[in-house]
Short mmCIF file of C-alpha atoms and ligand atoms in Angstrom, two decimals:
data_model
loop_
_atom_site.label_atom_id
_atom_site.label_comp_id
_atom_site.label_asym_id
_atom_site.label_seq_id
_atom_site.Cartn_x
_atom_site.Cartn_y
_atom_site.Cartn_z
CA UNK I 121 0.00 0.00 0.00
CA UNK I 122 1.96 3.29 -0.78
CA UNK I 123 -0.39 5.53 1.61
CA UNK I 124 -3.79 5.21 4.01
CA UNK I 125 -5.02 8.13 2.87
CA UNK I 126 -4.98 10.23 -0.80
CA UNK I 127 -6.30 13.34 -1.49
CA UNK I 128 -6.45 14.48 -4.89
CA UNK I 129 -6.32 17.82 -6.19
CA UNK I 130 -3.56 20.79 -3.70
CA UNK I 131 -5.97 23.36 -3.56
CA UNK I 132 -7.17 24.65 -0.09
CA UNK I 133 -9.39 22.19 0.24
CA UNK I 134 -6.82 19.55 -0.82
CA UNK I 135 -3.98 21.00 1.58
CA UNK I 136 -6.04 20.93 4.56
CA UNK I 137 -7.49 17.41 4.36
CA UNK I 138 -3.68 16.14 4.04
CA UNK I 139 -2.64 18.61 6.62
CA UNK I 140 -5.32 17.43 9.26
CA UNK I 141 -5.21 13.88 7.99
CA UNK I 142 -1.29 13.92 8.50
CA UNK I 143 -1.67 15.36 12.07
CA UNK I 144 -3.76 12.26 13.14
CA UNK I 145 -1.60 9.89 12.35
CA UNK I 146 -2.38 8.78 8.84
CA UNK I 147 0.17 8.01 6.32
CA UNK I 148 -0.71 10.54 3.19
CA UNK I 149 -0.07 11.32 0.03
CA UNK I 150 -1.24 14.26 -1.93
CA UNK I 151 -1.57 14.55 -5.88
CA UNK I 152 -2.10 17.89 -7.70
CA UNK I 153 -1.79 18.11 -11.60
CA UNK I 154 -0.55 22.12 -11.43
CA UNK I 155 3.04 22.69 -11.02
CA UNK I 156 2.01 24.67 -7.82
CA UNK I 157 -0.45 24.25 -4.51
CA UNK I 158 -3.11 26.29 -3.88
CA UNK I 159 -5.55 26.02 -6.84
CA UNK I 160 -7.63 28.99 -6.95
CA UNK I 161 -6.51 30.43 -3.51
CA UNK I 162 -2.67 30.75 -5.28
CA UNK I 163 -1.16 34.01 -5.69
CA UNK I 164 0.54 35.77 -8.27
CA UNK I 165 3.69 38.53 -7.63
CA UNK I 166 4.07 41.09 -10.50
CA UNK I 167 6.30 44.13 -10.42
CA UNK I 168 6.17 43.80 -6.59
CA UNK I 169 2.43 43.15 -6.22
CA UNK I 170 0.82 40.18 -4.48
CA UNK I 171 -1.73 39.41 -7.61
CA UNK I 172 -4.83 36.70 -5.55
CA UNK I 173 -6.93 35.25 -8.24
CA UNK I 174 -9.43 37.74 -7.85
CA UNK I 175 -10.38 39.89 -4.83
CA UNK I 176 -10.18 37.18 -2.36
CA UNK I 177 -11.15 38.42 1.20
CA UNK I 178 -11.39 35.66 4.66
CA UNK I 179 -14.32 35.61 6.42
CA UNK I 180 -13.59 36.09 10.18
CA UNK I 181 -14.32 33.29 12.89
CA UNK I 182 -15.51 31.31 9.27
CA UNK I 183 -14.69 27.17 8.95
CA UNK I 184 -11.62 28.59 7.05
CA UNK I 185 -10.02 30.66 9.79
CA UNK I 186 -11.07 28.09 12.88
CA UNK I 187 -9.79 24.94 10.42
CA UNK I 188 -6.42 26.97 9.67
CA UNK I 189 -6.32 27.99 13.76
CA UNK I 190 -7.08 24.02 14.93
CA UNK I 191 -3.39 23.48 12.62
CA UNK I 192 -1.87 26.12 14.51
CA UNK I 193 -1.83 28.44 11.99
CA UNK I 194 -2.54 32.68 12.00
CA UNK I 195 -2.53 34.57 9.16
CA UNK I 196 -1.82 38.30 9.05
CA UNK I 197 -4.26 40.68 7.29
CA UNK I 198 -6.20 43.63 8.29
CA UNK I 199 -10.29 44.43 8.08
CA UNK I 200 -10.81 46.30 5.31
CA UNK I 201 -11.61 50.34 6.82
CA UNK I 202 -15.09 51.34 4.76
CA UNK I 203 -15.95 54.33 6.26
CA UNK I 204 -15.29 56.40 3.37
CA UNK I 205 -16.86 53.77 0.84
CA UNK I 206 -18.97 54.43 -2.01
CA UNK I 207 -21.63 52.97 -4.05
CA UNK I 208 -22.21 53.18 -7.69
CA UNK I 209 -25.94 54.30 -8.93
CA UNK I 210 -26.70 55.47 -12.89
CA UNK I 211 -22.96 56.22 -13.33
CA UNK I 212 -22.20 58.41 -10.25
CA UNK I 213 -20.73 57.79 -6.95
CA UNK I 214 -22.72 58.12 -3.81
CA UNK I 215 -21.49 57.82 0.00
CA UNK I 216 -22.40 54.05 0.85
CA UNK I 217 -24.85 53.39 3.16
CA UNK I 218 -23.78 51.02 5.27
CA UNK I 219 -24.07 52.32 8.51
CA UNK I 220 -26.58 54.75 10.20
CA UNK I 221 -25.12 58.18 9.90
CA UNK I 222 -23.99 56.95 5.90
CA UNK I 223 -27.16 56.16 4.84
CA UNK I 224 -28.66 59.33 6.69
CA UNK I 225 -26.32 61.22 4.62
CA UNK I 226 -26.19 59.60 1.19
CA UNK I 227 -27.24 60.87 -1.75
CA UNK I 228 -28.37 57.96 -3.60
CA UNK I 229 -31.45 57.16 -1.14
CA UNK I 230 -34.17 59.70 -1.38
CA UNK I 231 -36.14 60.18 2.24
CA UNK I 232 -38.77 57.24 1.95
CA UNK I 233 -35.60 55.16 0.48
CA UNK I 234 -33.62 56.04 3.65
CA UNK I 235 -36.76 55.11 6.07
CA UNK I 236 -37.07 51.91 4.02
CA UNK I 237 -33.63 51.14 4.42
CA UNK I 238 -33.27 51.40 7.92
CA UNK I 239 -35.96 48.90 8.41
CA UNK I 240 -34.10 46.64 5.99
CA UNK I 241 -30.58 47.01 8.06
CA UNK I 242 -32.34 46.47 11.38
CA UNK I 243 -33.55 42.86 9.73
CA UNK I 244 -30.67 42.45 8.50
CA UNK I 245 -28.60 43.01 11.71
CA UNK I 246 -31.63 41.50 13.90
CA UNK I 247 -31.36 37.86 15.13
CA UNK I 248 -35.18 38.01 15.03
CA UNK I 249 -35.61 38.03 11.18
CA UNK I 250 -35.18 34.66 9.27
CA UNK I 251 -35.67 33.06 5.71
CA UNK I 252 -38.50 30.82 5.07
CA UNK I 253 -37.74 27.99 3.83
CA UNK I 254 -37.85 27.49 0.24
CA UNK I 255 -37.04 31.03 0.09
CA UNK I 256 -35.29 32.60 -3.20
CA UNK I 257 -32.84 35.84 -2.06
CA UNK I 258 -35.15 37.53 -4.46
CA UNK I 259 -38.39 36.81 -2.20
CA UNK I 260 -36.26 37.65 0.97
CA UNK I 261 -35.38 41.10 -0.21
CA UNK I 262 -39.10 41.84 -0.64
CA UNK I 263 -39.90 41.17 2.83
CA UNK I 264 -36.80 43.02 3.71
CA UNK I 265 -37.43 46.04 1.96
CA UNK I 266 -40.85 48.06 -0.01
CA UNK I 267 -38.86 50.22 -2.00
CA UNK I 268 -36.89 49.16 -5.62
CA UNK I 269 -33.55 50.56 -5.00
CA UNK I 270 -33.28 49.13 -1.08
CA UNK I 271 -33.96 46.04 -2.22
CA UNK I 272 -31.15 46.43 -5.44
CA UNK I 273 -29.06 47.34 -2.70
CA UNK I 274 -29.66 44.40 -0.74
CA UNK I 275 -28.82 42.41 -3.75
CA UNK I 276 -25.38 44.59 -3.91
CA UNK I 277 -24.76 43.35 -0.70
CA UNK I 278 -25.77 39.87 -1.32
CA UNK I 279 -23.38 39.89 -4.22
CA UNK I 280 -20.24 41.36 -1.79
CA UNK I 281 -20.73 38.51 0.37
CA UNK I 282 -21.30 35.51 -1.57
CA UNK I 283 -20.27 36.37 -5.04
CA UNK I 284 -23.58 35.07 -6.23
CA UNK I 285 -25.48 37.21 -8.96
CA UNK I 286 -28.93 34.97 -9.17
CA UNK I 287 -31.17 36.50 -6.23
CA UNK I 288 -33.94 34.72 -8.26
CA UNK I 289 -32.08 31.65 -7.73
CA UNK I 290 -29.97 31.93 -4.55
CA UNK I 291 -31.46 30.44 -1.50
CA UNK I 292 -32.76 33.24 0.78
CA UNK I 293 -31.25 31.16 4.47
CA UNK I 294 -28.12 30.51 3.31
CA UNK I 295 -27.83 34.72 1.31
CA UNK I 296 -29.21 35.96 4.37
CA UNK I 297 -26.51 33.91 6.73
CA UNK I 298 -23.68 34.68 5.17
CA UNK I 299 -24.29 38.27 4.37
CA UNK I 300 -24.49 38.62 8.36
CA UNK I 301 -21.13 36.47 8.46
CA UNK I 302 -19.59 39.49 6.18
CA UNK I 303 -21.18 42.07 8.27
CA UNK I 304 -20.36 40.83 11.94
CA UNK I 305 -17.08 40.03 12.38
CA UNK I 306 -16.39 40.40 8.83
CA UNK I 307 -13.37 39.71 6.46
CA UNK I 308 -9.90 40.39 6.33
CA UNK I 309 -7.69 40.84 3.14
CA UNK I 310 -4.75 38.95 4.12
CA UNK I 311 -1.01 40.35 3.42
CA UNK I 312 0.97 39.19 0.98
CA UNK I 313 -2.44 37.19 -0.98
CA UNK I 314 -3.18 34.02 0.00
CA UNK I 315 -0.04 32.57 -0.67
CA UNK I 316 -0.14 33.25 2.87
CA UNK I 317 -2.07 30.33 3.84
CA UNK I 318 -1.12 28.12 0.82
CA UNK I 319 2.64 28.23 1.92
CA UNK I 320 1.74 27.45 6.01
CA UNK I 321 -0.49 24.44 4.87
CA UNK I 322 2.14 23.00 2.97
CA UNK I 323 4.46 23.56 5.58
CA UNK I 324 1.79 22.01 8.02
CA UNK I 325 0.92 19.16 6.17
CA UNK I 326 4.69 18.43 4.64
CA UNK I 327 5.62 18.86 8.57
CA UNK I 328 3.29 16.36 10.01
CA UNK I 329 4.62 13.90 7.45
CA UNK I 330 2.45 14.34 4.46
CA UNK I 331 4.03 13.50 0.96
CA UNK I 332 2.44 16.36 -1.43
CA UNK I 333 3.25 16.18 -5.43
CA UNK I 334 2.65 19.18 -7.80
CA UNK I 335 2.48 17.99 -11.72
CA UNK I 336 0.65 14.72 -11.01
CA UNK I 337 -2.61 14.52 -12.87
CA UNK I 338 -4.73 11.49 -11.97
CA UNK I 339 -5.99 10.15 -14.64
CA UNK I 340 -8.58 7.50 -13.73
CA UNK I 341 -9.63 5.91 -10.00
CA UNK I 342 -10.78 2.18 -9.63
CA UNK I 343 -11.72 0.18 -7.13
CA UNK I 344 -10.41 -3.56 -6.27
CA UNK I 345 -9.74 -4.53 -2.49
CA UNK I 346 -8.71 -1.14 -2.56
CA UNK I 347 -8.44 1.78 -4.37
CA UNK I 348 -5.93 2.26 -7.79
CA UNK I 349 -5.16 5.39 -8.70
CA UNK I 350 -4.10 6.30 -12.55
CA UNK I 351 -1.67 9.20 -12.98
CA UNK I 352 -1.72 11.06 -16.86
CA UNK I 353 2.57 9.82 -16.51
CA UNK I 354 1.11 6.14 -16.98
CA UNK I 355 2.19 5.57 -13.07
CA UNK I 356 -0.43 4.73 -10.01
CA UNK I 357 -0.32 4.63 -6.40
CA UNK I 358 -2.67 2.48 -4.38
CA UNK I 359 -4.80 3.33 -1.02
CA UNK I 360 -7.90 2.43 1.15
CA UNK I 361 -9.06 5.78 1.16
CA UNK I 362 -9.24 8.48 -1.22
CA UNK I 363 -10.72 12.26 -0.57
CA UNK I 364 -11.20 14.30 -4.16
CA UNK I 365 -11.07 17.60 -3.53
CA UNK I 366 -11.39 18.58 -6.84
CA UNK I 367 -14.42 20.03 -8.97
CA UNK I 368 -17.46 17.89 -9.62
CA UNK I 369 -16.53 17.61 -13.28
CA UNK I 370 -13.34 15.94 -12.45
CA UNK I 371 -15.06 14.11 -9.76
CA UNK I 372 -16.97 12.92 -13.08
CA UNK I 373 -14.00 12.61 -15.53
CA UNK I 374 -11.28 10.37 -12.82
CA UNK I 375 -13.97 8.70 -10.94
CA UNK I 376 -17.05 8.28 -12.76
CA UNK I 377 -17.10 4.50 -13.70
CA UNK I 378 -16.93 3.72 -9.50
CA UNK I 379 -20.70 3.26 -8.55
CA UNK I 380 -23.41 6.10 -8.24
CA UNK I 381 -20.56 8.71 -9.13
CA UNK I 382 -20.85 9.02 -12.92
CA UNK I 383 -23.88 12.13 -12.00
CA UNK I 384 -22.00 13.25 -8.92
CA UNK I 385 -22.69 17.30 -8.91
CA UNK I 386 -23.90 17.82 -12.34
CA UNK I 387 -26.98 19.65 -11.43
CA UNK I 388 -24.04 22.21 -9.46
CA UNK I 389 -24.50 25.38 -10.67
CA UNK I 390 -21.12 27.39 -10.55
CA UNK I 391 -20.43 31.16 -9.49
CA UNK I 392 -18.83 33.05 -12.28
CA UNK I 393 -16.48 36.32 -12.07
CA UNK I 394 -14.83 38.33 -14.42
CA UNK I 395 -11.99 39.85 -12.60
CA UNK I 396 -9.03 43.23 -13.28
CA UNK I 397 -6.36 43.99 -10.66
CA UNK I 398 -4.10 47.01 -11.29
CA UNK I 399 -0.96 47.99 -9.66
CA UNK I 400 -0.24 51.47 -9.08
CA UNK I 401 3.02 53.41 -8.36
CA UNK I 402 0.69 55.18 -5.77
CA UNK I 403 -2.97 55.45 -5.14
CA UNK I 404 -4.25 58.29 -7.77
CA UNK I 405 -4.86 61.67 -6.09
CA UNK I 406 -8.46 61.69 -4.92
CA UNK I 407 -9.69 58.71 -5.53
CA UNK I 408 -12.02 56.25 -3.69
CA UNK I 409 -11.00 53.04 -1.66
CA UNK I 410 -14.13 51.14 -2.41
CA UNK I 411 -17.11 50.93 -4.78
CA UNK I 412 -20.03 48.74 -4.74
CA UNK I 413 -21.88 48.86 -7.82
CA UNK I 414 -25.50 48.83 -6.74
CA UNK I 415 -27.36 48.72 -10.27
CA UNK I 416 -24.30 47.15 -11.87
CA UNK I 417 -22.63 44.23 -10.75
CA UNK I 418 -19.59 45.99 -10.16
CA UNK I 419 -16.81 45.47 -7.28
CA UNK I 420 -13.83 47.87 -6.64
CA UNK I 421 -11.48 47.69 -3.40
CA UNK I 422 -8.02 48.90 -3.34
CA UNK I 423 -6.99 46.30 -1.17
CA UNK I 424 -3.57 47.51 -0.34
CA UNK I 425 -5.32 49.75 1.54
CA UNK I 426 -5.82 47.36 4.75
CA UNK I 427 -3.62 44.73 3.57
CA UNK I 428 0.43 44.48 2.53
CA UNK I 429 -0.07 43.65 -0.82
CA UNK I 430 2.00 46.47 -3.13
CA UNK I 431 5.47 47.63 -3.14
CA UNK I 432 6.59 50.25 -0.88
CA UNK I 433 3.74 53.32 -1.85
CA UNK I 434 2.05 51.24 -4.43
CA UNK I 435 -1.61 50.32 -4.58
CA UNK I 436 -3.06 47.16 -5.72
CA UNK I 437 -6.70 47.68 -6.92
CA UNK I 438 -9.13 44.71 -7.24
CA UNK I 439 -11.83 44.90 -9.45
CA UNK I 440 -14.67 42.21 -10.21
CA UNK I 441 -17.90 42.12 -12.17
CA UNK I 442 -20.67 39.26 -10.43
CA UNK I 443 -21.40 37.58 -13.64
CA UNK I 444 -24.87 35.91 -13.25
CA UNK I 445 -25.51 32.34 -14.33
CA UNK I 446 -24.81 31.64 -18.34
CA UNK I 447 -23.65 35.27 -19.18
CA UNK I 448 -20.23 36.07 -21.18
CA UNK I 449 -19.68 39.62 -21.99
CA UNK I 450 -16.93 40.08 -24.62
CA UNK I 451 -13.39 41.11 -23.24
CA UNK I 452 -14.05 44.43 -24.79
CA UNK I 453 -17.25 45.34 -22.73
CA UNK I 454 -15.56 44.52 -19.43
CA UNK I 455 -12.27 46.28 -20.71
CA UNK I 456 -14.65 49.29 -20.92
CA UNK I 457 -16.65 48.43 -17.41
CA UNK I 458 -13.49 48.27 -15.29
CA UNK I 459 -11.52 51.14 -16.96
CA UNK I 460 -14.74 53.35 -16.63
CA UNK I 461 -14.63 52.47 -12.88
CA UNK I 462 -10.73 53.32 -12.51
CA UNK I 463 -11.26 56.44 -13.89
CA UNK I 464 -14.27 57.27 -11.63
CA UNK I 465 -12.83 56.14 -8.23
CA UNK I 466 -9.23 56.62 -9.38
CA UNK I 467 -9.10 59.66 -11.32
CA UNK I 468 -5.73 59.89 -13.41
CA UNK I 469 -4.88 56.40 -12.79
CA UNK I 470 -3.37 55.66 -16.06
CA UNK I 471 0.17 57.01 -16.21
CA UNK I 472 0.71 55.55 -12.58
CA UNK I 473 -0.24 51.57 -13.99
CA UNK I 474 2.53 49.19 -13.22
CA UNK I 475 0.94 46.09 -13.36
CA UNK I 476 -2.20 44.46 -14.42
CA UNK I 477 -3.89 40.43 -14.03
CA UNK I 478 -6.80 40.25 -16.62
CA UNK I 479 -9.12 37.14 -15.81
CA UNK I 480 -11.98 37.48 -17.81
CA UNK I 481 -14.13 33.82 -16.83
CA UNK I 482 -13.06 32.84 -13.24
CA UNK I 483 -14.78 29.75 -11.31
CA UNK I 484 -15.36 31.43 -7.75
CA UNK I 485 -17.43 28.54 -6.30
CA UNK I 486 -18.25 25.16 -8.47
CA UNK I 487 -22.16 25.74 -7.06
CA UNK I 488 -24.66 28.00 -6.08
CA UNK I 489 -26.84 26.92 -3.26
CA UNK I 490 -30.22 27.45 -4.62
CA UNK I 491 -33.52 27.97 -2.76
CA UNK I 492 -35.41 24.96 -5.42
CA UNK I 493 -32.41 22.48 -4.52
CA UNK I 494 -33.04 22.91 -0.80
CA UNK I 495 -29.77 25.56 -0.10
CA UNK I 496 -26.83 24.15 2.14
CA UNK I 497 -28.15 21.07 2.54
CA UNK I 498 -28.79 20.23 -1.55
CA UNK I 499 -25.37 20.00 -1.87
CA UNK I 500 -23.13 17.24 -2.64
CA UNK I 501 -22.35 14.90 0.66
CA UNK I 502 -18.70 14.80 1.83
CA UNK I 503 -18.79 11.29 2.32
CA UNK I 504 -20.44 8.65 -0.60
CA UNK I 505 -21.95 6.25 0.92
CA UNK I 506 -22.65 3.83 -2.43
CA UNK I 507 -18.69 3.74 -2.20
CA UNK I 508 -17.02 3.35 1.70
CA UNK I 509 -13.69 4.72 1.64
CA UNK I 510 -14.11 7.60 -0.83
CA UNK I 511 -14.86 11.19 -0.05
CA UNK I 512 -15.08 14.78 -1.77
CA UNK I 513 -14.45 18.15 -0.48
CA UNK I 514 -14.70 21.65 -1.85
CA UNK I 515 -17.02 24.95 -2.15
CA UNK I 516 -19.80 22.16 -3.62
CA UNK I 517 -19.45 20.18 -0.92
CA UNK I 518 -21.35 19.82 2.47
CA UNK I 519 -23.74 21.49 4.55
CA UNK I 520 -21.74 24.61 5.91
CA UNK I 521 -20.92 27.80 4.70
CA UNK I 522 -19.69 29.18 1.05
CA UNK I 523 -16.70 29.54 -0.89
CA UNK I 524 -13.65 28.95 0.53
CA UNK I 525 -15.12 28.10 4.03
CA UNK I 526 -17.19 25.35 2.60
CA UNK I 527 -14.09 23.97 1.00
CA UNK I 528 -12.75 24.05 4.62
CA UNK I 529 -14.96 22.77 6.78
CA UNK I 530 -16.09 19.28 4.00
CA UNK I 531 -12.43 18.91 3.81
CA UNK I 532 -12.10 18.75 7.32
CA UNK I 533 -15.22 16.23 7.36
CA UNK I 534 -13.38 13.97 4.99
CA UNK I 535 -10.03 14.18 6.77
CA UNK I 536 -11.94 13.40 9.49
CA UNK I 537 -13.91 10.27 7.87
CA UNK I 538 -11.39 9.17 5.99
CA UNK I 539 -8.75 8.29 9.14
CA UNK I 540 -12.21 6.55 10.91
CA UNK I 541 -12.88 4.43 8.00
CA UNK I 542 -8.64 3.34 7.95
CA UNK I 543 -8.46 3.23 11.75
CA UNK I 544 -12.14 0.98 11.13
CA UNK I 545 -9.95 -1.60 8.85
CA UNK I 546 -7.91 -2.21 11.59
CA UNK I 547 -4.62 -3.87 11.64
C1 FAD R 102 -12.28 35.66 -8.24
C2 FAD R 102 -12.47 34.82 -7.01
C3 FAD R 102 -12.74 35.44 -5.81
C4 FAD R 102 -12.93 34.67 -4.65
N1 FAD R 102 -13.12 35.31 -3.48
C5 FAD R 102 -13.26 34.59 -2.35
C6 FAD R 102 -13.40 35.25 -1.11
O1 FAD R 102 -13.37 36.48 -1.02
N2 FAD R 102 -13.56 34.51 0.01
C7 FAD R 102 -13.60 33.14 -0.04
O2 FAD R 102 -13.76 32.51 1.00
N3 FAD R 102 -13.46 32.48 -1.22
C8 FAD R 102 -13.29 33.18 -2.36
N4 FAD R 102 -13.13 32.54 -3.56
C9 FAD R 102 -13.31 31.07 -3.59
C10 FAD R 102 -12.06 30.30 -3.19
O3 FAD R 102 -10.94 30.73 -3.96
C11 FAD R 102 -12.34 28.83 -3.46
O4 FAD R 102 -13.55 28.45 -2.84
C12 FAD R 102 -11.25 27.92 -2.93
O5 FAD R 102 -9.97 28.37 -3.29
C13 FAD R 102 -11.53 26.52 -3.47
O6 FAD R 102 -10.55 25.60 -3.04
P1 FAD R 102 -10.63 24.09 -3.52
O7 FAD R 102 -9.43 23.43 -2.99
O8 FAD R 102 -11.95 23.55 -3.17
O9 FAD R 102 -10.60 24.15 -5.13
P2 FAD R 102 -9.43 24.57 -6.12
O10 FAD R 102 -8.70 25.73 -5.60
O11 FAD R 102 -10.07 24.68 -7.46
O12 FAD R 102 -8.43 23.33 -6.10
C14 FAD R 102 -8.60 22.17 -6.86
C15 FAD R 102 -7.20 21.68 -7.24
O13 FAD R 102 -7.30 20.41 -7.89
C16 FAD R 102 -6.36 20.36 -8.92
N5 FAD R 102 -6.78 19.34 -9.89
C17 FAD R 102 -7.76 19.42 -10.82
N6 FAD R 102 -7.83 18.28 -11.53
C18 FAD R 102 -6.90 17.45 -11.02
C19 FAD R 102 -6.50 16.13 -11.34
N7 FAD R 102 -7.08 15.42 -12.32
N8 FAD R 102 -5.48 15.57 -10.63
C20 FAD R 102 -4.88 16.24 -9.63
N9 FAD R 102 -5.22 17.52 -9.30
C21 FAD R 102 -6.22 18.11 -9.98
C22 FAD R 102 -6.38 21.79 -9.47
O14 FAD R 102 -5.19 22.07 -10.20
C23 FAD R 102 -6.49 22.61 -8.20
O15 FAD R 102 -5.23 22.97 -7.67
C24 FAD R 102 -12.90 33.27 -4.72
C25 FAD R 102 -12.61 32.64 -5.94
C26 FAD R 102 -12.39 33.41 -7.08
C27 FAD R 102 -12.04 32.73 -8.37
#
């Protein structure tokens, strides 16, 4: 047997299933196909700038944080300060209302608006407002809010905090739960990207004795006594248990002859974004820190603001349009989107570019919990039972949380559930 436990696939999810599978005791070996770790959590330096794959903020006290503290590790990043923040209505920028004296003061609310919203906020920030179930986001924000443009912001804010752009689809518990997660304690943009956490887990999970191989695509998994698994380099590697923590389509493509697993996730509906992050020599003279497009899907955040992710006096600026299920704007209309922004919230900005990242079609979460498919708890199961000794983890995965926090806590599940069922085969 050359390991108890595999885990395919070194992205978060990957990392910490070996790392907390490793710490208990269990002989592993991790395979990822990419010459690096750290799948979509990876970060890029350009010019001096820490490049994420897209604005990528932690949620605070999230699965992710508590599964990176219970390996001992801390990252470093600061909560992004939004009391000067903005939001972006018919092509002008208005003081955000996110707070009490903001909204009082905003110009994009008119005075039954601002009443409106202030009801909205107090359900929002009340414990005694809930989703029904069955719920779309869409529904929620009526009962939230009477008036149009409190309930499109509402949907700006749904879109901050999940990423999701289908209120019509989105299910109104799980919206409405994690937009209070963003609120209270909120997130932190973490210095130097998320390398930050890519490079401890490695260190964590290479430290407690797990093996971990970039460039090894698996090909195909089958099952004997136990299981084989079939690397693209013709060689294979053999082990009772196996967590995937890889999409559902590759789920599909390596696994899919095993039983009950050639339909795994294909009713998953994925989160699309199209994303532009500029470095600057130095933030542009009067501009804005943050913009939250609240009739266009639009995200800005100069992260490097809160976080240490620019050269000495440089600014990185994130941008990101919520792309809503099935749409694909050309290259050229985002181009002209995210330039138009820059030059509203950072006025003169050109001349002081030193570095860009263009990523037009990024996957932010393989699916959308959707009120129809029963939220959370329609999504796939970390552990399949039609096949003992095989598990999946990822943002499609288990009961808890979104994004990068439900990659944490199923691949903590399937650590977990993996070293029972080996410790369960006994000696
Ligand atoms: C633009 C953007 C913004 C985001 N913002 C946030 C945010 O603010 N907060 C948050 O919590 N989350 C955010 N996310 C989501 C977060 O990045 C993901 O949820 C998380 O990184 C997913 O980790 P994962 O390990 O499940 O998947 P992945 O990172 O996709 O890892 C899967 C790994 O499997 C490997 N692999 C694939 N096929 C094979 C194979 N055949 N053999 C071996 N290996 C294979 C891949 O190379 C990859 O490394 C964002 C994502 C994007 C794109």
């Amino acid at each position: 047997m050359d390991a108890e436990v595999i885990v395919i696939g070194g992205g978060l999810a990957g990392l910490i299933a070996a790392a907390k599978a490793a710490r208990a005791g269990c002989r592993v070996i991790l395979l990822e196909s990419a010459s690096e770790f750290g799948g979509r959590a990876r970060t890029r330096p350009i010019n001096g700038f820490h490049f994420n794959q897209g604005a990528h903020a932690l949620y605070r006290a999230g699965p992710l944080e508590r599964g990176l503290a219970e390996l001992g590790i801390h990252v470093s990043g600061i909560k992004p300060p939004l009391k000067s923040a903005r939001v972006l209505h018919q092509g002008r920028l208005h003081a955000a209302p996110f707070d009490l004296l903001s909204l009082l003061g905003t110009g994009v609310f008119d005075a039954a608006d601002k009443l409106d919203a202030m009801g909205a906020m107090a359900k929002l920030t009340g414990s005694g407002f809930g989703a029904r179930a069955g719920e779309t986001a869409q529904a929620l924000f009526a009962r939230m809010a009477r008036r149009p443009k409190v309930r499109d912001l509402l949907a700006a804010l749904m879109r901050l905090s999940t990423y999701g752009n289908a209120p019509d689809l989105a299910d109104g518990a799980a919206v409405l739960a994690q937009m209070r997660l963003a609120l209270d304690p909120g997130v932190l943009y973490l210095d130097h990207g998320w390398a930050q956490m890519v490079d401890a887990l490695i260190k964590t999970a290479q430290g407690a004795g797990a093996h971990l191989h970039p460039n090894r695509a698996v090909a195909q998994i089958t099952r004997g006594d136990v299981f084989s698994v079939a690397m693209a380099d013709g060689t294979s590697l053999k082990a009772p248990s196996l967590i995937l923590a890889v999409g559902p389509h590759v789920v599909r493509q390596i696994a899919g002859e095993l039983p009950k697993l050639e339909a795994i996730g294909e009713s998953a509906m994925p989160v699309m974004a199209a994303c532009f992050d500029i470095g600057l020599a130095r933030p542009a003279e009067g501009g804005v820190n943050f913009v939250l497009g609240i009739d266009q899907p639009l995200y800005f955040s100069v992260h490097s603001v809160a976080a240490g992710l620019a050269p000495p006096g440089g600014s990185l600026v994130q941008i990101l349009r919520y792309l809503a299920p099935g749409e694909m704007p050309s290259k050229a209309q985002l181009e002209s989107e995210f330039e138009g922004l820059m030059d509203l919230a950072q006025p003169g900005w050109r001349p002081l570019e030193q570095a860009r990242q263009s990523l037009f079609m990024m996957l932010v979460a393989n699916d959308l919990p959707r009120a129809a498919s029963g939220g959370l708890a329609g999504r796939a199961r970390v552990e399949l039972t039609a096949c003992p000794g095989l598990f999946v983890a990822g943002d499609w995965v288990g009961q808890e949380a979104w994004l990068s926090d439900a990659a944490a806590a199923s691949a903590g599940a399937a650590a977990q559930k993996a070293m029972a069922y080996v410790r369960g085969l006994g000696p």
